[in-house]
mmCIF file of C-alpha atoms and ligand atoms in Angstrom:
data_model
loop_
_atom_site.group_PDB
_atom_site.id
_atom_site.type_symbol
_atom_site.label_atom_id
_atom_site.label_comp_id
_atom_site.label_asym_id
_atom_site.label_seq_id
_atom_site.Cartn_x
_atom_site.Cartn_y
_atom_site.Cartn_z
ATOM 1 C CA UNK A 1 23.676 13.127 -16.947
ATOM 2 C CA UNK A 2 25.592 16.406 -17.027
ATOM 3 C CA UNK A 3 27.042 17.609 -13.759
ATOM 4 C CA UNK A 4 26.110 21.045 -12.399
ATOM 5 C CA UNK A 5 28.957 23.568 -12.595
ATOM 6 C CA UNK A 6 29.421 25.223 -9.214
ATOM 7 C CA UNK A 7 30.459 28.825 -8.594
ATOM 8 C CA UNK A 8 31.837 28.796 -5.030
ATOM 9 C CA UNK A 9 32.046 32.090 -3.092
ATOM 10 C CA UNK A 10 34.013 31.944 0.150
ATOM 11 C CA UNK A 11 33.631 34.223 3.157
ATOM 12 C CA UNK A 12 35.529 34.559 6.413
ATOM 13 C CA UNK A 13 32.343 35.762 8.063
ATOM 14 C CA UNK A 14 28.711 36.147 6.992
ATOM 15 C CA UNK A 15 25.413 36.652 8.786
ATOM 16 C CA UNK A 16 24.076 33.417 7.305
ATOM 17 C CA UNK A 17 25.041 31.654 4.077
ATOM 18 C CA UNK A 18 21.331 30.969 3.417
ATOM 19 C CA UNK A 19 20.437 34.651 3.864
ATOM 20 C CA UNK A 20 23.246 35.782 1.566
ATOM 21 C CA UNK A 21 22.244 33.327 -1.132
ATOM 22 C CA UNK A 22 18.526 34.140 -0.872
ATOM 23 C CA UNK A 23 19.489 37.765 -1.474
ATOM 24 C CA UNK A 24 21.595 36.715 -4.483
ATOM 25 C CA UNK A 25 18.650 34.660 -5.780
ATOM 26 C CA UNK A 26 16.415 37.735 -5.601
ATOM 27 C CA UNK A 27 19.038 39.541 -7.693
ATOM 28 C CA UNK A 28 18.890 36.755 -10.320
ATOM 29 C CA UNK A 29 21.999 34.710 -9.369
ATOM 30 C CA UNK A 30 22.513 31.548 -11.382
ATOM 31 C CA UNK A 31 21.765 28.018 -10.244
ATOM 32 C CA UNK A 32 24.974 26.536 -8.934
ATOM 33 C CA UNK A 33 26.023 29.585 -6.916
ATOM 34 C CA UNK A 34 27.473 28.353 -3.617
ATOM 35 C CA UNK A 35 28.256 30.272 -0.418
ATOM 36 C CA UNK A 36 30.741 28.924 2.135
ATOM 37 C CA UNK A 37 31.522 30.730 5.385
ATOM 38 C CA UNK A 38 34.123 30.088 8.036
ATOM 39 C CA UNK A 39 31.835 31.685 10.588
ATOM 40 C CA UNK A 40 28.184 32.805 10.684
ATOM 41 C CA UNK A 41 27.106 35.574 13.020
ATOM 42 C CA UNK A 42 23.464 34.543 12.801
ATOM 43 C CA UNK A 43 23.439 30.978 11.515
ATOM 44 C CA UNK A 44 19.881 29.685 11.399
ATOM 45 C CA UNK A 45 18.134 26.400 11.954
ATOM 46 C CA UNK A 46 14.466 25.755 11.188
ATOM 47 C CA UNK A 47 11.639 27.614 12.908
ATOM 48 C CA UNK A 48 13.840 30.545 13.923
ATOM 49 C CA UNK A 49 16.310 28.393 15.856
ATOM 50 C CA UNK A 50 20.035 29.097 15.933
ATOM 51 C CA UNK A 51 22.810 27.093 14.311
ATOM 52 C CA UNK A 52 25.946 27.391 16.402
ATOM 53 C CA UNK A 53 29.484 26.933 15.108
ATOM 54 C CA UNK A 54 32.683 28.558 16.396
ATOM 55 C CA UNK A 55 34.927 29.986 13.622
ATOM 56 C CA UNK A 56 36.738 27.435 11.483
ATOM 57 C CA UNK A 57 35.195 24.324 13.050
ATOM 58 C CA UNK A 58 32.430 23.432 10.632
ATOM 59 C CA UNK A 59 31.415 23.246 7.013
ATOM 60 C CA UNK A 60 28.751 25.930 6.577
ATOM 61 C CA UNK A 61 27.585 25.833 2.976
ATOM 62 C CA UNK A 62 24.522 26.863 0.997
ATOM 63 C CA UNK A 63 23.748 26.120 -2.640
ATOM 64 C CA UNK A 64 21.289 27.800 -4.975
ATOM 65 C CA UNK A 65 19.303 25.297 -7.018
ATOM 66 C CA UNK A 66 16.683 26.234 -9.582
ATOM 67 C CA UNK A 67 14.882 22.944 -10.195
ATOM 68 C CA UNK A 68 12.102 22.742 -12.770
ATOM 69 C CA UNK A 69 9.729 21.628 -10.071
ATOM 70 C CA UNK A 70 6.406 22.927 -8.847
ATOM 71 C CA UNK A 71 6.809 24.739 -5.511
ATOM 72 C CA UNK A 72 4.870 21.924 -3.832
ATOM 73 C CA UNK A 73 7.423 19.370 -5.065
ATOM 74 C CA UNK A 74 10.619 20.742 -3.575
ATOM 75 C CA UNK A 75 11.111 18.055 -0.950
ATOM 76 C CA UNK A 76 13.169 15.844 -3.299
ATOM 77 C CA UNK A 77 15.719 18.675 -3.531
ATOM 78 C CA UNK A 78 16.138 18.668 0.254
ATOM 79 C CA UNK A 79 16.442 14.890 0.130
ATOM 80 C CA UNK A 80 19.057 15.124 -2.645
ATOM 81 C CA UNK A 81 21.088 17.484 -0.453
ATOM 82 C CA UNK A 82 20.872 15.279 2.647
ATOM 83 C CA UNK A 83 21.818 12.145 0.682
ATOM 84 C CA UNK A 84 24.668 13.903 -1.102
ATOM 85 C CA UNK A 85 26.074 15.248 2.139
ATOM 86 C CA UNK A 86 25.844 11.804 3.732
ATOM 87 C CA UNK A 87 27.726 10.378 0.725
ATOM 88 C CA UNK A 88 30.440 13.010 1.158
ATOM 89 C CA UNK A 89 30.886 12.130 4.850
ATOM 90 C CA UNK A 90 31.284 8.474 3.879
ATOM 91 C CA UNK A 91 33.708 9.216 1.048
ATOM 92 C CA UNK A 92 35.957 11.699 2.832
ATOM 93 C CA UNK A 93 35.728 10.670 6.492
ATOM 94 C CA UNK A 94 34.570 7.047 6.351
ATOM 95 C CA UNK A 95 31.620 8.085 8.531
ATOM 96 C CA UNK A 96 28.194 6.953 7.324
ATOM 97 C CA UNK A 97 25.511 9.148 8.873
ATOM 98 C CA UNK A 98 21.842 8.217 8.918
ATOM 99 C CA UNK A 99 19.244 10.572 7.509
ATOM 100 C CA UNK A 100 16.594 11.445 10.076
ATOM 101 C CA UNK A 101 13.382 12.921 8.711
ATOM 102 C CA UNK A 102 13.030 15.701 7.771
ATOM 103 C CA UNK A 103 16.573 16.976 7.531
ATOM 104 C CA UNK A 104 19.109 15.844 10.100
ATOM 105 C CA UNK A 105 22.182 13.700 9.628
ATOM 106 C CA UNK A 106 22.851 11.588 12.697
ATOM 107 C CA UNK A 107 25.570 9.264 13.890
ATOM 108 C CA UNK A 108 23.847 6.995 16.378
ATOM 109 C CA UNK A 109 21.513 9.336 18.215
ATOM 110 C CA UNK A 110 23.829 12.323 17.871
ATOM 111 C CA UNK A 111 23.346 15.141 15.388
ATOM 112 C CA UNK A 112 26.236 15.614 12.976
ATOM 113 C CA UNK A 113 24.657 18.010 10.482
ATOM 114 C CA UNK A 114 21.424 19.831 9.731
ATOM 115 C CA UNK A 115 19.832 20.908 6.450
ATOM 116 C CA UNK A 116 17.810 24.095 5.987
ATOM 117 C CA UNK A 117 15.885 24.501 2.702
ATOM 118 C CA UNK A 118 14.214 27.781 1.811
ATOM 119 C CA UNK A 119 12.556 28.691 -1.472
ATOM 120 C CA UNK A 120 11.644 31.927 -3.132
ATOM 121 C CA UNK A 121 9.183 31.297 -5.950
ATOM 122 C CA UNK A 122 9.204 35.010 -6.811
ATOM 123 C CA UNK A 123 12.977 35.266 -7.360
ATOM 124 C CA UNK A 124 13.729 36.077 -11.002
ATOM 125 C CA UNK A 125 16.205 34.216 -13.201
ATOM 126 C CA UNK A 126 16.613 30.578 -14.141
ATOM 127 C CA UNK A 127 14.656 28.576 -16.666
ATOM 128 C CA UNK A 128 10.950 29.130 -17.200
ATOM 129 C CA UNK A 129 9.066 27.133 -14.600
ATOM 130 C CA UNK A 130 12.008 26.839 -12.222
ATOM 131 C CA UNK A 131 11.958 27.759 -8.529
ATOM 132 C CA UNK A 132 14.828 29.346 -6.601
ATOM 133 C CA UNK A 133 15.700 27.039 -3.736
ATOM 134 C CA UNK A 134 18.506 27.707 -1.286
ATOM 135 C CA UNK A 135 19.631 24.677 0.667
ATOM 136 C CA UNK A 136 22.130 25.124 3.492
ATOM 137 C CA UNK A 137 24.040 22.478 5.396
ATOM 138 C CA UNK A 138 25.860 22.973 8.671
ATOM 139 C CA UNK A 139 28.171 20.098 9.604
ATOM 140 C CA UNK A 140 30.329 19.823 12.711
ATOM 141 C CA UNK A 141 33.779 18.920 11.458
ATOM 142 C CA UNK A 142 36.237 19.516 14.319
ATOM 143 C CA UNK A 143 33.815 20.668 17.064
ATOM 144 C CA UNK A 144 31.255 18.417 18.700
ATOM 145 C CA UNK A 145 28.432 20.932 18.683
ATOM 146 C CA UNK A 146 25.988 21.673 21.502
ATOM 147 C CA UNK A 147 23.324 19.509 23.147
ATOM 148 C CA UNK A 148 25.051 16.116 22.845
ATOM 149 C CA UNK A 149 25.764 16.514 19.125
ATOM 150 C CA UNK A 150 28.833 15.048 17.434
ATOM 151 C CA UNK A 151 31.501 15.789 14.826
ATOM 152 C CA UNK A 152 33.203 14.134 11.891
ATOM 153 C CA UNK A 153 36.545 14.259 13.696
ATOM 154 C CA UNK A 154 35.170 12.377 16.703
ATOM 155 C CA UNK A 155 33.684 9.648 14.520
ATOM 156 C CA UNK A 156 36.524 9.409 12.007
ATOM 157 C CA UNK A 157 39.154 9.467 14.752
ATOM 158 C CA UNK A 158 41.203 11.962 12.735
ATOM 159 C CA UNK A 159 41.060 15.458 11.277
ATOM 160 C CA UNK A 160 38.808 15.877 8.253
ATOM 161 C CA UNK A 161 39.601 18.423 5.567
ATOM 162 C CA UNK A 162 36.695 20.806 4.990
ATOM 163 C CA UNK A 163 37.643 21.509 1.376
ATOM 164 C CA UNK A 164 37.702 17.806 0.541
ATOM 165 C CA UNK A 165 34.312 17.439 2.189
ATOM 166 C CA UNK A 166 32.943 20.384 0.190
ATOM 167 C CA UNK A 167 34.286 18.994 -3.082
ATOM 168 C CA UNK A 168 32.819 15.547 -2.407
ATOM 169 C CA UNK A 169 29.461 17.061 -1.456
ATOM 170 C CA UNK A 170 29.230 19.240 -4.548
ATOM 171 C CA UNK A 171 30.283 16.290 -6.698
ATOM 172 C CA UNK A 172 27.557 14.088 -5.235
ATOM 173 C CA UNK A 173 24.920 16.824 -5.465
ATOM 174 C CA UNK A 174 25.967 17.646 -9.032
ATOM 175 C CA UNK A 175 25.236 14.050 -10.009
ATOM 176 C CA UNK A 176 21.744 14.246 -8.492
ATOM 177 C CA UNK A 177 20.702 17.820 -9.374
ATOM 178 C CA UNK A 178 19.555 16.946 -12.916
ATOM 179 C CA UNK A 179 17.127 14.386 -11.463
ATOM 180 C CA UNK A 180 15.127 17.166 -9.842
ATOM 181 C CA UNK A 181 13.897 18.546 -13.159
ATOM 182 C CA UNK A 182 11.320 15.889 -13.913
ATOM 183 C CA UNK A 183 8.907 13.802 -11.982
ATOM 184 C CA UNK A 184 10.531 10.443 -12.689
ATOM 185 C CA UNK A 185 13.886 11.772 -11.468
ATOM 186 C CA UNK A 186 12.354 13.241 -8.325
ATOM 187 C CA UNK A 187 10.751 9.864 -7.591
ATOM 188 C CA UNK A 188 14.166 8.215 -7.866
ATOM 189 C CA UNK A 189 15.565 10.643 -5.298
ATOM 190 C CA UNK A 190 12.688 10.073 -2.870
ATOM 191 C CA UNK A 191 13.012 6.304 -3.358
ATOM 192 C CA UNK A 192 16.675 6.539 -2.438
ATOM 193 C CA UNK A 193 15.758 8.561 0.625
ATOM 194 C CA UNK A 194 13.214 5.898 1.627
ATOM 195 C CA UNK A 195 15.929 3.245 1.469
ATOM 196 C CA UNK A 196 18.305 5.318 3.574
ATOM 197 C CA UNK A 197 16.008 7.163 5.996
ATOM 198 C CA UNK A 198 16.571 5.875 9.508
ATOM 199 C CA UNK A 199 13.187 7.211 10.627
ATOM 200 C CA UNK A 200 11.108 4.737 8.604
ATOM 201 C CA UNK A 201 10.003 1.796 10.718
ATOM 202 C CA UNK A 202 10.928 3.556 13.968
ATOM 203 C CA UNK A 203 8.790 4.452 16.945
ATOM 204 C CA UNK A 204 8.678 8.233 16.906
ATOM 205 C CA UNK A 205 7.488 11.208 18.850
ATOM 206 C CA UNK A 206 6.528 14.097 16.592
ATOM 207 C CA UNK A 207 5.914 17.684 17.592
ATOM 208 C CA UNK A 208 3.955 19.182 14.732
ATOM 209 C CA UNK A 209 4.994 22.637 13.581
ATOM 210 C CA UNK A 210 2.297 25.253 14.059
ATOM 211 C CA UNK A 211 0.684 27.243 16.816
ATOM 212 C CA UNK A 212 -1.071 24.257 18.424
ATOM 213 C CA UNK A 213 2.268 22.396 18.862
ATOM 214 C CA UNK A 214 0.356 19.123 18.750
ATOM 215 C CA UNK A 215 2.285 15.975 19.551
ATOM 216 C CA UNK A 216 1.958 12.500 18.111
ATOM 217 C CA UNK A 217 3.452 9.221 19.243
ATOM 218 C CA UNK A 218 3.390 6.293 16.873
ATOM 219 C CA UNK A 219 5.336 4.429 14.229
ATOM 220 C CA UNK A 220 6.800 6.141 11.169
ATOM 221 C CA UNK A 221 5.612 3.970 8.319
ATOM 222 C CA UNK A 222 6.712 5.775 5.187
ATOM 223 C CA UNK A 223 7.763 8.943 3.451
ATOM 224 C CA UNK A 224 5.124 9.785 0.842
ATOM 225 C CA UNK A 225 5.755 11.293 -2.600
ATOM 226 C CA UNK A 226 5.412 14.808 -1.172
ATOM 227 C CA UNK A 227 8.126 14.091 1.386
ATOM 228 C CA UNK A 228 5.671 13.870 4.277
ATOM 229 C CA UNK A 229 6.332 11.426 7.115
ATOM 230 C CA UNK A 230 3.424 9.025 7.449
ATOM 231 C CA UNK A 231 2.916 8.180 11.124
ATOM 232 C CA UNK A 232 0.527 5.461 12.262
ATOM 233 C CA UNK A 233 -0.930 6.080 15.696
ATOM 234 C CA UNK A 234 -3.898 4.901 17.678
ATOM 235 C CA UNK A 235 -6.125 7.618 16.277
ATOM 236 C CA UNK A 236 -5.304 6.699 12.664
ATOM 237 C CA UNK A 237 -2.603 7.786 10.256
ATOM 238 C CA UNK A 238 -1.205 11.293 9.876
ATOM 239 C CA UNK A 239 1.004 12.590 7.066
ATOM 240 C CA UNK A 240 3.307 15.095 8.744
ATOM 241 C CA UNK A 241 4.693 17.833 6.517
ATOM 242 C CA UNK A 242 6.592 19.865 9.118
ATOM 243 C CA UNK A 243 7.663 19.092 12.631
ATOM 244 C CA UNK A 244 10.360 17.814 14.939
ATOM 245 C CA UNK A 245 10.870 14.102 15.295
ATOM 246 C CA UNK A 246 12.436 12.135 18.108
ATOM 247 C CA UNK A 247 13.409 8.528 17.450
ATOM 248 C CA UNK A 248 12.071 6.497 20.360
ATOM 249 C CA UNK A 249 13.128 3.075 21.475
ATOM 250 C CA UNK A 250 9.975 0.915 21.480
ATOM 251 C CA UNK A 251 9.950 0.729 25.295
ATOM 252 C CA UNK A 252 9.975 4.522 25.439
ATOM 253 C CA UNK A 253 6.500 4.670 23.914
ATOM 254 C CA UNK A 254 4.366 5.856 26.834
ATOM 255 C CA UNK A 255 1.612 3.245 27.347
ATOM 256 C CA UNK A 256 -1.095 5.866 27.796
ATOM 257 C CA UNK A 257 -0.083 8.032 24.875
ATOM 258 C CA UNK A 258 0.905 5.045 22.736
ATOM 259 C CA UNK A 259 -0.515 5.502 19.319
ATOM 260 C CA UNK A 260 -2.678 8.483 20.127
ATOM 261 C CA UNK A 261 -2.564 12.121 19.182
ATOM 262 C CA UNK A 262 -1.956 14.136 22.332
ATOM 263 C CA UNK A 263 -1.861 17.795 23.082
ATOM 264 C CA UNK A 264 0.764 18.828 25.608
ATOM 265 C CA UNK A 265 -0.384 20.307 28.861
HETATM 266 C C1 BT5 B 301 18.802 22.494 11.353
HETATM 267 O O1 BT5 B 301 17.786 23.147 11.999
HETATM 268 O O2 BT5 B 301 19.312 21.468 11.710
HETATM 269 C C2 BT5 B 301 19.292 23.219 10.094
HETATM 270 C C3 BT5 B 301 20.649 23.817 10.315
HETATM 271 C C4 BT5 B 301 21.180 24.457 9.045
HETATM 272 C C5 BT5 B 301 22.418 25.241 9.300
HETATM 273 C C6 BT5 B 301 23.041 25.718 8.009
HETATM 274 S S1 BT5 B 301 24.630 26.379 8.233
HETATM 275 C C7 BT5 B 301 24.644 26.966 6.604
HETATM 276 C C8 BT5 B 301 23.247 27.518 6.349
HETATM 277 N N1 BT5 B 301 23.123 28.901 6.759
HETATM 278 C C9 BT5 B 301 22.262 29.040 7.799
HETATM 279 O O3 BT5 B 301 21.993 30.116 8.365
HETATM 280 N N2 BT5 B 301 21.760 27.841 8.119
HETATM 281 C C10 BT5 B 301 22.255 26.791 7.255
HETATM 282 P P1 BT5 B 301 16.951 22.521 13.198
HETATM 283 O O4 BT5 B 301 16.464 21.160 12.836
HETATM 284 O O5 BT5 B 301 15.958 23.567 13.537
HETATM 285 O O6 BT5 B 301 17.996 22.350 14.364
HETATM 286 C C11 BT5 B 301 18.431 23.444 15.121
HETATM 287 C C12 BT5 B 301 18.799 22.910 16.497
HETATM 288 O O7 BT5 B 301 19.990 22.119 16.389
HETATM 289 C C13 BT5 B 301 19.141 24.003 17.497
HETATM 290 O O8 BT5 B 301 17.977 24.449 18.166
HETATM 291 C C14 BT5 B 301 20.097 23.292 18.458
HETATM 292 O O9 BT5 B 301 19.389 22.509 19.404
HETATM 293 C C15 BT5 B 301 20.795 22.309 17.535
HETATM 294 N N3 BT5 B 301 22.094 22.819 17.081
HETATM 295 C C16 BT5 B 301 22.522 24.092 16.933
HETATM 296 N N4 BT5 B 301 23.784 24.131 16.473
HETATM 297 C C17 BT5 B 301 24.160 22.823 16.322
HETATM 298 C C18 BT5 B 301 25.348 22.186 15.889
HETATM 299 N N5 BT5 B 301 26.422 22.867 15.502
HETATM 300 N N6 BT5 B 301 25.354 20.820 15.874
HETATM 301 C C19 BT5 B 301 24.298 20.084 16.249
HETATM 302 N N7 BT5 B 301 23.138 20.641 16.679
HETATM 303 C C20 BT5 B 301 23.068 21.987 16.713
#
């Protein structure tokens, strides 16, 4: 498999590395363009949330991929990014994070890094049939983050070099990127995710994305081929495509809500 050549652009400050790269994608930038910022003025999480990181404390990196995949089959690319970043943490810091569906890296119950994937099927450039996909990762390196999150330094017990982490991540992603171009390769990536996803087999609470903000409590049984989390609950089985997941300890499953779909309030 040939490795993807990366073209890394570095910034002291940007609004958001994802925003900058989405703009580049619209202008026809090549697959393999990478944006790294020391500080983001408006770093973004999913669903309009903020990603916080004081200057110089984190690895804030986005890559432009142009996989030959139908727009409905982009989940394996997100999985490839999460797995590759987890590999880099293990290689460079000796810290092995767990992948929590859909796109968090955790150490124990604490968030170490988050992944934000955004596609633009209309962006020109790339091979016929390819889709522009920008995948950003924010990882706390020397700062523990907000809300009980954690950092590589805390878990490694020493300083971790951001450039080494970036190089290891791009190396690992370069070895997986070619897999995204055909169905068999994408299945390999999702299979690897299934083996390494800490959410599978866990009791979970899920807040579904969408205006109804429906909540489910049940057991996460699988990740299906579309990247959806399959949750078994008292009312049946639901394949969740977007939402927030909390890993519950079994005794945290509320007896009344156990296994049923509930609407808050
Ligand atoms: C994510 O969203 O976890 C995706 C974060 C992606 C950030 C990268 S940085 C490079 C690239 N450019 C961008 O603009 N974004 C990407 P989500 O699952 O929605 O989680 C967001 C939530 O995580 C926030 O509402 C906070 O509760 C929490 N949070 C914010 N900053 C954090 C941090 N540094 N560490 C841990 N948790 C954080």
